[in-house]
Amino acid sequence: MSTIIAFAVGQKYQAGNGFHIVAAHTDSPCPKLKPISAVSKSGFLNVGVQTYGAGLWHTWFDRDLSVAGRVLLKMNNGSLIHKLVKVTRPILRIPTLAIHLDRSVNTDGFKPNFETHLVPVLATQLRCGANSVDSSSTHHSRLLQLLSEQLDCEIEEIADLELNVCDTQPSCIGGAEQEFIFSGRLDNLVSSFCALRALLDTCKDSADLADETSVRMVALFDNEEVGSDSAQGAGSPAMFQAISRISKQLSKGVEYEGLVERSIRRSFLVSADMAHALHPNYADRHEDHHQPKLHEGIVIKHNANQRYATTATTAFLFKEVARARGIPTQNFVVRNDMGCGSTIGPILASGVGIRTVDCGIPQLSMHSVREVCGTGDVDISYNHFKAFYELFSSVDQQLIVDG
């Protein structure tokens, strides 16, 4: 229940035509509550967490934190209700050790043990009362009370929960020229927003789809930060099943040989995930001729070892769409002496067999609790995706493959 697939059918669609898809992921690295989270240490009520994804965990210390996620309620009549919840006020903190007790931290580096040191503080036992510690409790009663207040339910009705730790500081526009977005989870909610907004704005009424021969689609997946191998991740058959069901439904009951397979071969996927912008204090970490900059266009990602699914052909077609609207683009490859991350692009390309380009908005502080991107890059990404939906059918028809 954390995968979203949305689509709109062109009025000139014919059975076997392609799908034009922008895919992204919605998850971000964060601490997640353990199934038994009630921890008590030295007079404090702590919350036990496990690390999700490859976060910059030192950035989570000394932040005003809270929890958000899902709660299962078992009602008096026996029914089970699934609800989303977010406690908006700060209720958690992971305090750092005073420098007087760790004199070498600035010379030797901050090296916390993520099992023993990354344990948020919820309250003190003194203020919560003598009955605040229950060795048989799965979660602290004070935490359950906060959740029940937020959900307007009884504590006894909370049957189970799945909660993430989150920063409570709101996103904001920053910089002397108000050109930056300072926010958590830019990776990859910015791509998800731009993709969905572009789909909605290119399908406002029937006129927008009057000449469209394809199906326009957005696919937003969970669990990319941990490899995508889940029922709700890009490694699942969710997108392929959606393509298959839609294709068969639109064939109006007529049996076409290889209908779904032919549709996939005519399809195109834009795998949208945030990219590494050139860092002014670490410029040597980028290859000299591939240094993505803020405000200078969406980044096309290349990797000869298929960590990205981009090919010369898919990059060219995606850039042609941008050129038609005067939208800038950039290229990125990682240095040969550095490791390369990956995206949902290769997973979907190999699993579904679809032409794919990997791209993303450049950003700084990736996987920090607080990330940075350019305000102009959101506009560029939105306009590029919008152009992709509106123009790709005609651009793709111009490509002649020498057989």
mmCIF file of N, CA and C in Angstrom, residues 27-132:
data_model
loop_
_atom_site.group_PDB
_atom_site.id
_atom_site.type_symbol
_atom_site.label_atom_id
_atom_site.label_comp_id
_atom_site.label_asym_id
_atom_site.label_seq_id
_atom_site.Cartn_x
_atom_site.Cartn_y
_atom_site.Cartn_z
ATOM 1 N N ASP A 27 10.503 6.657 -1.015
ATOM 2 C CA ASP A 27 11.110 6.441 0.297
ATOM 3 C C ASP A 27 12.421 7.197 0.430
ATOM 4 N N SER A 28 12.837 7.437 1.673
ATOM 5 C CA SER A 28 14.093 8.114 1.986
ATOM 6 C C SER A 28 14.719 7.445 3.204
ATOM 7 N N PRO A 29 16.046 7.503 3.338
ATOM 8 C CA PRO A 29 16.682 6.925 4.523
ATOM 9 C C PRO A 29 16.166 7.581 5.799
ATOM 10 N N CYS A 30 15.934 6.764 6.814
ATOM 11 C CA CYS A 30 15.472 7.282 8.099
ATOM 12 C C CYS A 30 15.574 6.176 9.141
ATOM 13 N N PRO A 31 15.581 6.521 10.408
ATOM 14 C CA PRO A 31 15.432 5.502 11.442
ATOM 15 C C PRO A 31 13.977 5.041 11.517
ATOM 16 N N LYS A 32 13.776 3.737 11.652
ATOM 17 C CA LYS A 32 12.437 3.165 11.809
ATOM 18 C C LYS A 32 12.346 2.482 13.165
ATOM 19 N N LEU A 33 11.197 2.599 13.797
ATOM 20 C CA LEU A 33 11.024 1.970 15.096
ATOM 21 C C LEU A 33 11.123 0.452 14.989
ATOM 22 N N LYS A 34 11.801 -0.141 15.938
ATOM 23 C CA LYS A 34 11.884 -1.593 15.999
ATOM 24 C C LYS A 34 10.527 -2.166 16.434
ATOM 25 N N PRO A 35 10.260 -3.439 16.123
ATOM 26 C CA PRO A 35 8.979 -4.040 16.552
ATOM 27 C C PRO A 35 8.768 -3.958 18.060
ATOM 28 N N ILE A 36 9.851 -4.062 18.818
ATOM 29 C CA ILE A 36 9.814 -3.786 20.254
ATOM 30 C C ILE A 36 10.696 -2.565 20.470
ATOM 31 N N SER A 37 10.083 -1.418 20.634
ATOM 32 C CA SER A 37 10.849 -0.158 20.655
ATOM 33 C C SER A 37 11.086 0.386 22.054
ATOM 34 N N ALA A 38 10.402 -0.163 23.053
ATOM 35 C CA ALA A 38 10.517 0.376 24.413
ATOM 36 C C ALA A 38 11.900 0.071 24.987
ATOM 37 N N VAL A 39 12.708 1.117 25.157
ATOM 38 C CA VAL A 39 14.055 1.000 25.713
ATOM 39 C C VAL A 39 14.155 1.978 26.878
ATOM 40 N N SER A 40 14.781 1.537 27.959
ATOM 41 C CA SER A 40 14.978 2.408 29.119
ATOM 42 C C SER A 40 16.441 2.360 29.512
ATOM 43 N N LYS A 41 17.045 3.553 29.601
ATOM 44 C CA LYS A 41 18.466 3.635 29.944
ATOM 45 C C LYS A 41 18.717 4.847 30.835
ATOM 46 N N SER A 42 19.346 4.599 31.985
ATOM 47 C CA SER A 42 19.838 5.666 32.869
ATOM 48 C C SER A 42 18.767 6.694 33.211
ATOM 49 N N GLY A 43 17.560 6.228 33.465
ATOM 50 C CA GLY A 43 16.499 7.142 33.867
ATOM 51 C C GLY A 43 15.755 7.792 32.711
ATOM 52 N N PHE A 44 16.062 7.391 31.480
ATOM 53 C CA PHE A 44 15.387 7.935 30.304
ATOM 54 C C PHE A 44 14.496 6.870 29.659
ATOM 55 N N LEU A 45 13.437 7.327 29.025
ATOM 56 C CA LEU A 45 12.652 6.472 28.130
ATOM 57 C C LEU A 45 13.167 6.721 26.717
ATOM 58 N N ASN A 46 13.737 5.687 26.113
ATOM 59 C CA ASN A 46 14.263 5.780 24.761
ATOM 60 C C ASN A 46 13.410 4.968 23.802
ATOM 61 N N VAL A 47 13.603 5.211 22.530
ATOM 62 C CA VAL A 47 12.877 4.485 21.489
ATOM 63 C C VAL A 47 13.899 3.755 20.616
ATOM 64 N N GLY A 48 13.815 2.437 20.594
ATOM 65 C CA GLY A 48 14.732 1.642 19.792
ATOM 66 C C GLY A 48 14.412 1.734 18.306
ATOM 67 N N VAL A 49 15.433 1.987 17.499
ATOM 68 C CA VAL A 49 15.229 2.145 16.053
ATOM 69 C C VAL A 49 16.219 1.279 15.285
ATOM 70 N N GLN A 50 15.876 1.005 14.030
ATOM 71 C CA GLN A 50 16.788 0.376 13.094
ATOM 72 C C GLN A 50 16.974 1.309 11.906
ATOM 73 N N THR A 51 18.172 1.315 11.342
ATOM 74 C CA THR A 51 18.460 2.242 10.246
ATOM 75 C C THR A 51 17.908 1.683 8.940
ATOM 76 N N TYR A 52 17.220 2.539 8.206
ATOM 77 C CA TYR A 52 16.645 2.187 6.909
ATOM 78 C C TYR A 52 17.404 2.925 5.828
ATOM 79 N N GLY A 53 18.060 2.182 4.930
ATOM 80 C CA GLY A 53 18.796 2.804 3.837
ATOM 81 C C GLY A 53 20.158 3.299 4.283
ATOM 82 N N ALA A 54 20.833 3.981 3.366
ATOM 83 C CA ALA A 54 22.195 4.474 3.612
ATOM 84 C C ALA A 54 22.140 5.955 3.951
ATOM 85 N N GLY A 55 21.717 6.250 5.145
ATOM 86 C CA GLY A 55 21.585 7.647 5.559
ATOM 87 C C GLY A 55 22.884 8.234 6.066
ATOM 88 N N LEU A 56 22.970 9.553 6.023
ATOM 89 C CA LEU A 56 24.047 10.257 6.711
ATOM 90 C C LEU A 56 23.592 10.411 8.160
ATOM 91 N N TRP A 57 23.827 9.368 8.952
ATOM 92 C CA TRP A 57 23.180 9.267 10.256
ATOM 93 C C TRP A 57 23.659 10.320 11.234
ATOM 94 N N HIS A 58 24.876 10.835 11.054
ATOM 95 C CA HIS A 58 25.337 11.868 11.985
ATOM 96 C C HIS A 58 24.476 13.125 11.906
ATOM 97 N N THR A 59 23.789 13.334 10.762
ATOM 98 C CA THR A 59 22.959 14.534 10.625
ATOM 99 C C THR A 59 21.660 14.439 11.421
ATOM 100 N N TRP A 60 21.338 13.249 11.929
ATOM 101 C CA TRP A 60 20.110 13.075 12.706
ATOM 102 C C TRP A 60 20.292 13.430 14.174
ATOM 103 N N PHE A 61 21.531 13.641 14.598
ATOM 104 C CA PHE A 61 21.773 14.016 15.980
ATOM 105 C C PHE A 61 21.411 15.490 16.204
ATOM 106 N N ASP A 62 20.903 15.781 17.373
ATOM 107 C CA ASP A 62 20.561 17.153 17.782
ATOM 108 C C ASP A 62 19.532 17.802 16.852
ATOM 109 N N ARG A 63 18.595 17.004 16.384
ATOM 110 C CA ARG A 63 17.479 17.516 15.579
ATOM 111 C C ARG A 63 16.179 17.350 16.361
ATOM 112 N N ASP A 64 15.200 18.189 16.056
ATOM 113 C CA ASP A 64 13.875 18.089 16.682
ATOM 114 C C ASP A 64 13.072 17.063 15.886
ATOM 115 N N LEU A 65 12.857 15.900 16.462
ATOM 116 C CA LEU A 65 12.328 14.757 15.733
ATOM 117 C C LEU A 65 10.943 14.361 16.238
ATOM 118 N N SER A 66 10.248 13.615 15.378
ATOM 119 C CA SER A 66 8.952 13.059 15.743
ATOM 120 C C SER A 66 8.781 11.721 15.019
ATOM 121 N N VAL A 67 7.545 11.244 14.935
ATOM 122 C CA VAL A 67 7.273 9.969 14.263
ATOM 123 C C VAL A 67 6.118 10.135 13.286
ATOM 124 N N ALA A 68 6.148 9.319 12.247
ATOM 125 C CA ALA A 68 5.067 9.294 11.254
ATOM 126 C C ALA A 68 5.034 7.905 10.641
ATOM 127 N N GLY A 69 3.858 7.486 10.211
ATOM 128 C CA GLY A 69 3.754 6.170 9.582
ATOM 129 C C GLY A 69 2.334 5.654 9.604
ATOM 130 N N ARG A 70 2.212 4.350 9.840
ATOM 131 C CA ARG A 70 0.892 3.732 9.821
ATOM 132 C C ARG A 70 0.617 3.015 11.144
ATOM 133 N N VAL A 71 -0.648 3.007 11.514
ATOM 134 C CA VAL A 71 -1.088 2.343 12.735
ATOM 135 C C VAL A 71 -2.296 1.475 12.393
ATOM 136 N N LEU A 72 -2.321 0.272 12.951
ATOM 137 C CA LEU A 72 -3.467 -0.621 12.797
ATOM 138 C C LEU A 72 -4.294 -0.582 14.075
ATOM 139 N N LEU A 73 -5.561 -0.283 13.925
ATOM 140 C CA LEU A 73 -6.473 -0.196 15.061
ATOM 141 C C LEU A 73 -7.433 -1.381 15.041
ATOM 142 N N LYS A 74 -7.581 -2.019 16.193
ATOM 143 C CA LYS A 74 -8.565 -3.087 16.342
ATOM 144 C C LYS A 74 -9.721 -2.537 17.157
ATOM 145 N N MET A 75 -10.859 -2.354 16.493
ATOM 146 C CA MET A 75 -12.003 -1.701 17.115
ATOM 147 C C MET A 75 -12.790 -2.682 17.988
ATOM 148 N N ASN A 76 -13.686 -2.146 18.779
ATOM 149 C CA ASN A 76 -14.472 -2.974 19.691
ATOM 150 C C ASN A 76 -15.333 -3.995 18.973
ATOM 151 N N ASN A 77 -15.738 -3.671 17.737
ATOM 152 C CA ASN A 77 -16.575 -4.600 16.977
ATOM 153 C C ASN A 77 -15.752 -5.658 16.234
ATOM 154 N N GLY A 78 -14.419 -5.652 16.450
ATOM 155 C CA GLY A 78 -13.566 -6.664 15.835
ATOM 156 C C GLY A 78 -12.957 -6.260 14.514
ATOM 157 N N SER A 79 -13.380 -5.132 13.951
ATOM 158 C CA SER A 79 -12.839 -4.693 12.665
ATOM 159 C C SER A 79 -11.437 -4.117 12.833
ATOM 160 N N LEU A 80 -10.629 -4.210 11.772
ATOM 161 C CA LEU A 80 -9.282 -3.645 11.752
ATOM 162 C C LEU A 80 -9.265 -2.431 10.845
ATOM 163 N N ILE A 81 -8.691 -1.344 11.301
ATOM 164 C CA ILE A 81 -8.627 -0.104 10.523
ATOM 165 C C ILE A 81 -7.168 0.303 10.376
ATOM 166 N N HIS A 82 -6.794 0.618 9.147
ATOM 167 C CA HIS A 82 -5.435 1.078 8.837
ATOM 168 C C HIS A 82 -5.470 2.594 8.739
ATOM 169 N N LYS A 83 -4.651 3.281 9.540
ATOM 170 C CA LYS A 83 -4.636 4.743 9.518
ATOM 171 C C LYS A 83 -3.204 5.259 9.415
ATOM 172 N N LEU A 84 -3.059 6.379 8.709
ATOM 173 C CA LEU A 84 -1.788 7.082 8.666
ATOM 174 C C LEU A 84 -1.744 8.092 9.803
ATOM 175 N N VAL A 85 -0.542 8.303 10.341
ATOM 176 C CA VAL A 85 -0.423 9.188 11.489
ATOM 177 C C VAL A 85 0.881 9.960 11.402
ATOM 178 N N LYS A 86 0.869 11.190 11.906
ATOM 179 C CA LYS A 86 2.074 11.989 12.060
ATOM 180 C C LYS A 86 1.914 12.863 13.290
ATOM 181 N N VAL A 87 2.826 12.724 14.224
ATOM 182 C CA VAL A 87 2.850 13.605 15.381
ATOM 183 C C VAL A 87 3.670 14.821 14.993
ATOM 184 N N THR A 88 3.033 15.957 14.909
ATOM 185 C CA THR A 88 3.677 17.132 14.315
ATOM 186 C C THR A 88 4.668 17.812 15.255
ATOM 187 N N ARG A 89 4.468 17.712 16.557
ATOM 188 C CA ARG A 89 5.371 18.413 17.472
ATOM 189 C C ARG A 89 6.597 17.562 17.785
ATOM 190 N N PRO A 90 7.718 18.168 18.122
ATOM 191 C CA PRO A 90 8.927 17.399 18.435
ATOM 192 C C PRO A 90 8.736 16.578 19.715
ATOM 193 N N ILE A 91 8.965 15.285 19.613
ATOM 194 C CA ILE A 91 8.839 14.420 20.796
ATOM 195 C C ILE A 91 10.104 13.592 21.011
ATOM 196 N N LEU A 92 11.033 13.624 20.047
ATOM 197 C CA LEU A 92 12.237 12.807 20.140
ATOM 198 C C LEU A 92 13.486 13.659 19.910
ATOM 199 N N ARG A 93 14.592 13.182 20.443
ATOM 200 C CA ARG A 93 15.880 13.853 20.250
ATOM 201 C C ARG A 93 16.990 12.819 20.395
ATOM 202 N N ILE A 94 18.011 12.913 19.537
ATOM 203 C CA ILE A 94 19.200 12.071 19.669
ATOM 204 C C ILE A 94 20.346 13.007 20.029
ATOM 205 N N PRO A 95 20.645 13.155 21.297
ATOM 206 C CA PRO A 95 21.656 14.142 21.710
ATOM 207 C C PRO A 95 23.077 13.643 21.461
ATOM 208 N N THR A 96 23.946 14.550 21.039
ATOM 209 C CA THR A 96 25.363 14.224 20.912
ATOM 210 C C THR A 96 26.038 14.337 22.277
ATOM 211 N N LEU A 97 27.210 13.743 22.370
ATOM 212 C CA LEU A 97 27.989 13.801 23.605
ATOM 213 C C LEU A 97 28.754 15.118 23.655
ATOM 214 N N ALA A 98 28.776 15.753 24.823
ATOM 215 C CA ALA A 98 29.481 17.027 24.982
ATOM 216 C C ALA A 98 30.957 16.869 24.620
ATOM 217 N N ILE A 99 31.515 17.892 24.001
ATOM 218 C CA ILE A 99 32.908 17.830 23.565
ATOM 219 C C ILE A 99 33.862 17.633 24.748
ATOM 220 N N HIS A 100 33.459 18.057 25.940
ATOM 221 C CA HIS A 100 34.298 17.880 27.128
ATOM 222 C C HIS A 100 34.491 16.404 27.469
ATOM 223 N N LEU A 101 33.547 15.559 26.994
ATOM 224 C CA LEU A 101 33.627 14.125 27.243
ATOM 225 C C LEU A 101 34.119 13.360 26.016
ATOM 226 N N ASP A 102 34.428 14.095 24.957
ATOM 227 C CA ASP A 102 34.928 13.469 23.717
ATOM 228 C C ASP A 102 35.832 14.475 23.012
ATOM 229 N N ARG A 103 36.996 14.735 23.592
ATOM 230 C CA ARG A 103 37.881 15.803 23.133
ATOM 231 C C ARG A 103 38.400 15.590 21.717
ATOM 232 N N SER A 104 38.423 14.368 21.241
ATOM 233 C CA SER A 104 39.034 14.072 19.937
ATOM 234 C C SER A 104 38.028 14.084 18.788
ATOM 235 N N VAL A 105 36.777 14.429 19.055
ATOM 236 C CA VAL A 105 35.757 14.295 18.021
ATOM 237 C C VAL A 105 36.051 15.160 16.795
ATOM 238 N N ASN A 106 36.639 16.351 16.979
ATOM 239 C CA ASN A 106 36.906 17.239 15.846
ATOM 240 C C ASN A 106 38.155 16.857 15.073
ATOM 241 N N THR A 107 39.016 16.039 15.669
ATOM 242 C CA THR A 107 40.238 15.608 14.970
ATOM 243 C C THR A 107 40.118 14.193 14.435
ATOM 244 N N ASP A 108 39.462 13.322 15.187
ATOM 245 C CA ASP A 108 39.343 11.923 14.779
ATOM 246 C C ASP A 108 38.023 11.608 14.087
ATOM 247 N N GLY A 109 37.089 12.553 14.134
ATOM 248 C CA GLY A 109 35.806 12.345 13.482
ATOM 249 C C GLY A 109 34.744 11.830 14.441
ATOM 250 N N PHE A 110 33.496 12.074 14.070
ATOM 251 C CA PHE A 110 32.332 11.629 14.850
ATOM 252 C C PHE A 110 31.988 10.218 14.404
ATOM 253 N N LYS A 111 32.166 9.246 15.281
ATOM 254 C CA LYS A 111 32.004 7.837 14.903
ATOM 255 C C LYS A 111 31.034 7.148 15.861
ATOM 256 N N PRO A 112 29.763 7.461 15.762
ATOM 257 C CA PRO A 112 28.788 6.852 16.677
ATOM 258 C C PRO A 112 28.550 5.385 16.343
ATOM 259 N N ASN A 113 28.219 4.610 17.368
ATOM 260 C CA ASN A 113 27.749 3.244 17.186
ATOM 261 C C ASN A 113 26.241 3.313 16.967
ATOM 262 N N PHE A 114 25.772 2.852 15.822
ATOM 263 C CA PHE A 114 24.373 3.070 15.465
ATOM 264 C C PHE A 114 23.410 2.200 16.265
ATOM 265 N N GLU A 115 23.919 1.199 16.954
ATOM 266 C CA GLU A 115 23.056 0.392 17.808
ATOM 267 C C GLU A 115 22.902 1.014 19.189
ATOM 268 N N THR A 116 23.970 1.574 19.716
ATOM 269 C CA THR A 116 23.927 2.074 21.094
ATOM 270 C C THR A 116 23.787 3.585 21.196
ATOM 271 N N HIS A 117 24.219 4.329 20.187
ATOM 272 C CA HIS A 117 24.209 5.791 20.260
ATOM 273 C C HIS A 117 23.055 6.418 19.485
ATOM 274 N N LEU A 118 22.555 5.745 18.473
ATOM 275 C CA LEU A 118 21.443 6.276 17.663
ATOM 276 C C LEU A 118 20.116 5.799 18.261
ATOM 277 N N VAL A 119 19.863 6.204 19.490
ATOM 278 C CA VAL A 119 18.660 5.780 20.214
ATOM 279 C C VAL A 119 17.951 7.037 20.715
ATOM 280 N N PRO A 120 16.883 7.457 20.073
ATOM 281 C CA PRO A 120 16.223 8.710 20.452
ATOM 282 C C PRO A 120 15.689 8.684 21.884
ATOM 283 N N VAL A 121 15.742 9.847 22.508
ATOM 284 C CA VAL A 121 15.184 10.048 23.847
ATOM 285 C C VAL A 121 13.749 10.534 23.702
ATOM 286 N N LEU A 122 12.833 9.885 24.415
ATOM 287 C CA LEU A 122 11.419 10.258 24.387
ATOM 288 C C LEU A 122 11.029 11.092 25.605
ATOM 289 N N ALA A 123 11.517 10.691 26.778
ATOM 290 C CA ALA A 123 11.139 11.377 28.019
ATOM 291 C C ALA A 123 12.051 10.883 29.140
ATOM 292 N N THR A 124 11.847 11.429 30.342
ATOM 293 C CA THR A 124 12.525 10.909 31.528
ATOM 294 C C THR A 124 11.529 10.096 32.347
ATOM 295 N N GLN A 125 12.056 9.096 33.016
ATOM 296 C CA GLN A 125 11.193 8.282 33.867
ATOM 297 C C GLN A 125 10.628 9.112 35.013
ATOM 298 N N LEU A 126 11.393 10.092 35.480
ATOM 299 C CA LEU A 126 10.955 10.921 36.600
ATOM 300 C C LEU A 126 9.661 11.660 36.272
ATOM 301 N N ARG A 127 9.592 12.254 35.075
ATOM 302 C CA ARG A 127 8.409 13.031 34.702
ATOM 303 C C ARG A 127 7.244 12.148 34.262
ATOM 304 N N CYS A 128 7.570 10.964 33.745
ATOM 305 C CA CYS A 128 6.503 10.077 33.275
ATOM 306 C C CYS A 128 5.895 9.250 34.412
ATOM 307 N N GLY A 129 6.567 9.197 35.537
ATOM 308 C CA GLY A 129 6.014 8.480 36.676
ATOM 309 C C GLY A 129 6.631 7.111 36.863
ATOM 310 N N ALA A 130 6.382 6.543 38.025
ATOM 311 C CA ALA A 130 6.986 5.262 38.402
ATOM 312 C C ALA A 130 6.506 4.119 37.533
ATOM 313 N N ASN A 131 5.311 4.234 36.973
ATOM 314 C CA ASN A 131 4.754 3.147 36.164
ATOM 315 C C ASN A 131 5.082 3.280 34.682
ATOM 316 N N SER A 132 5.997 4.184 34.367
ATOM 317 C CA SER A 132 6.291 4.434 32.951
ATOM 318 C C SER A 132 7.098 3.325 32.314
#
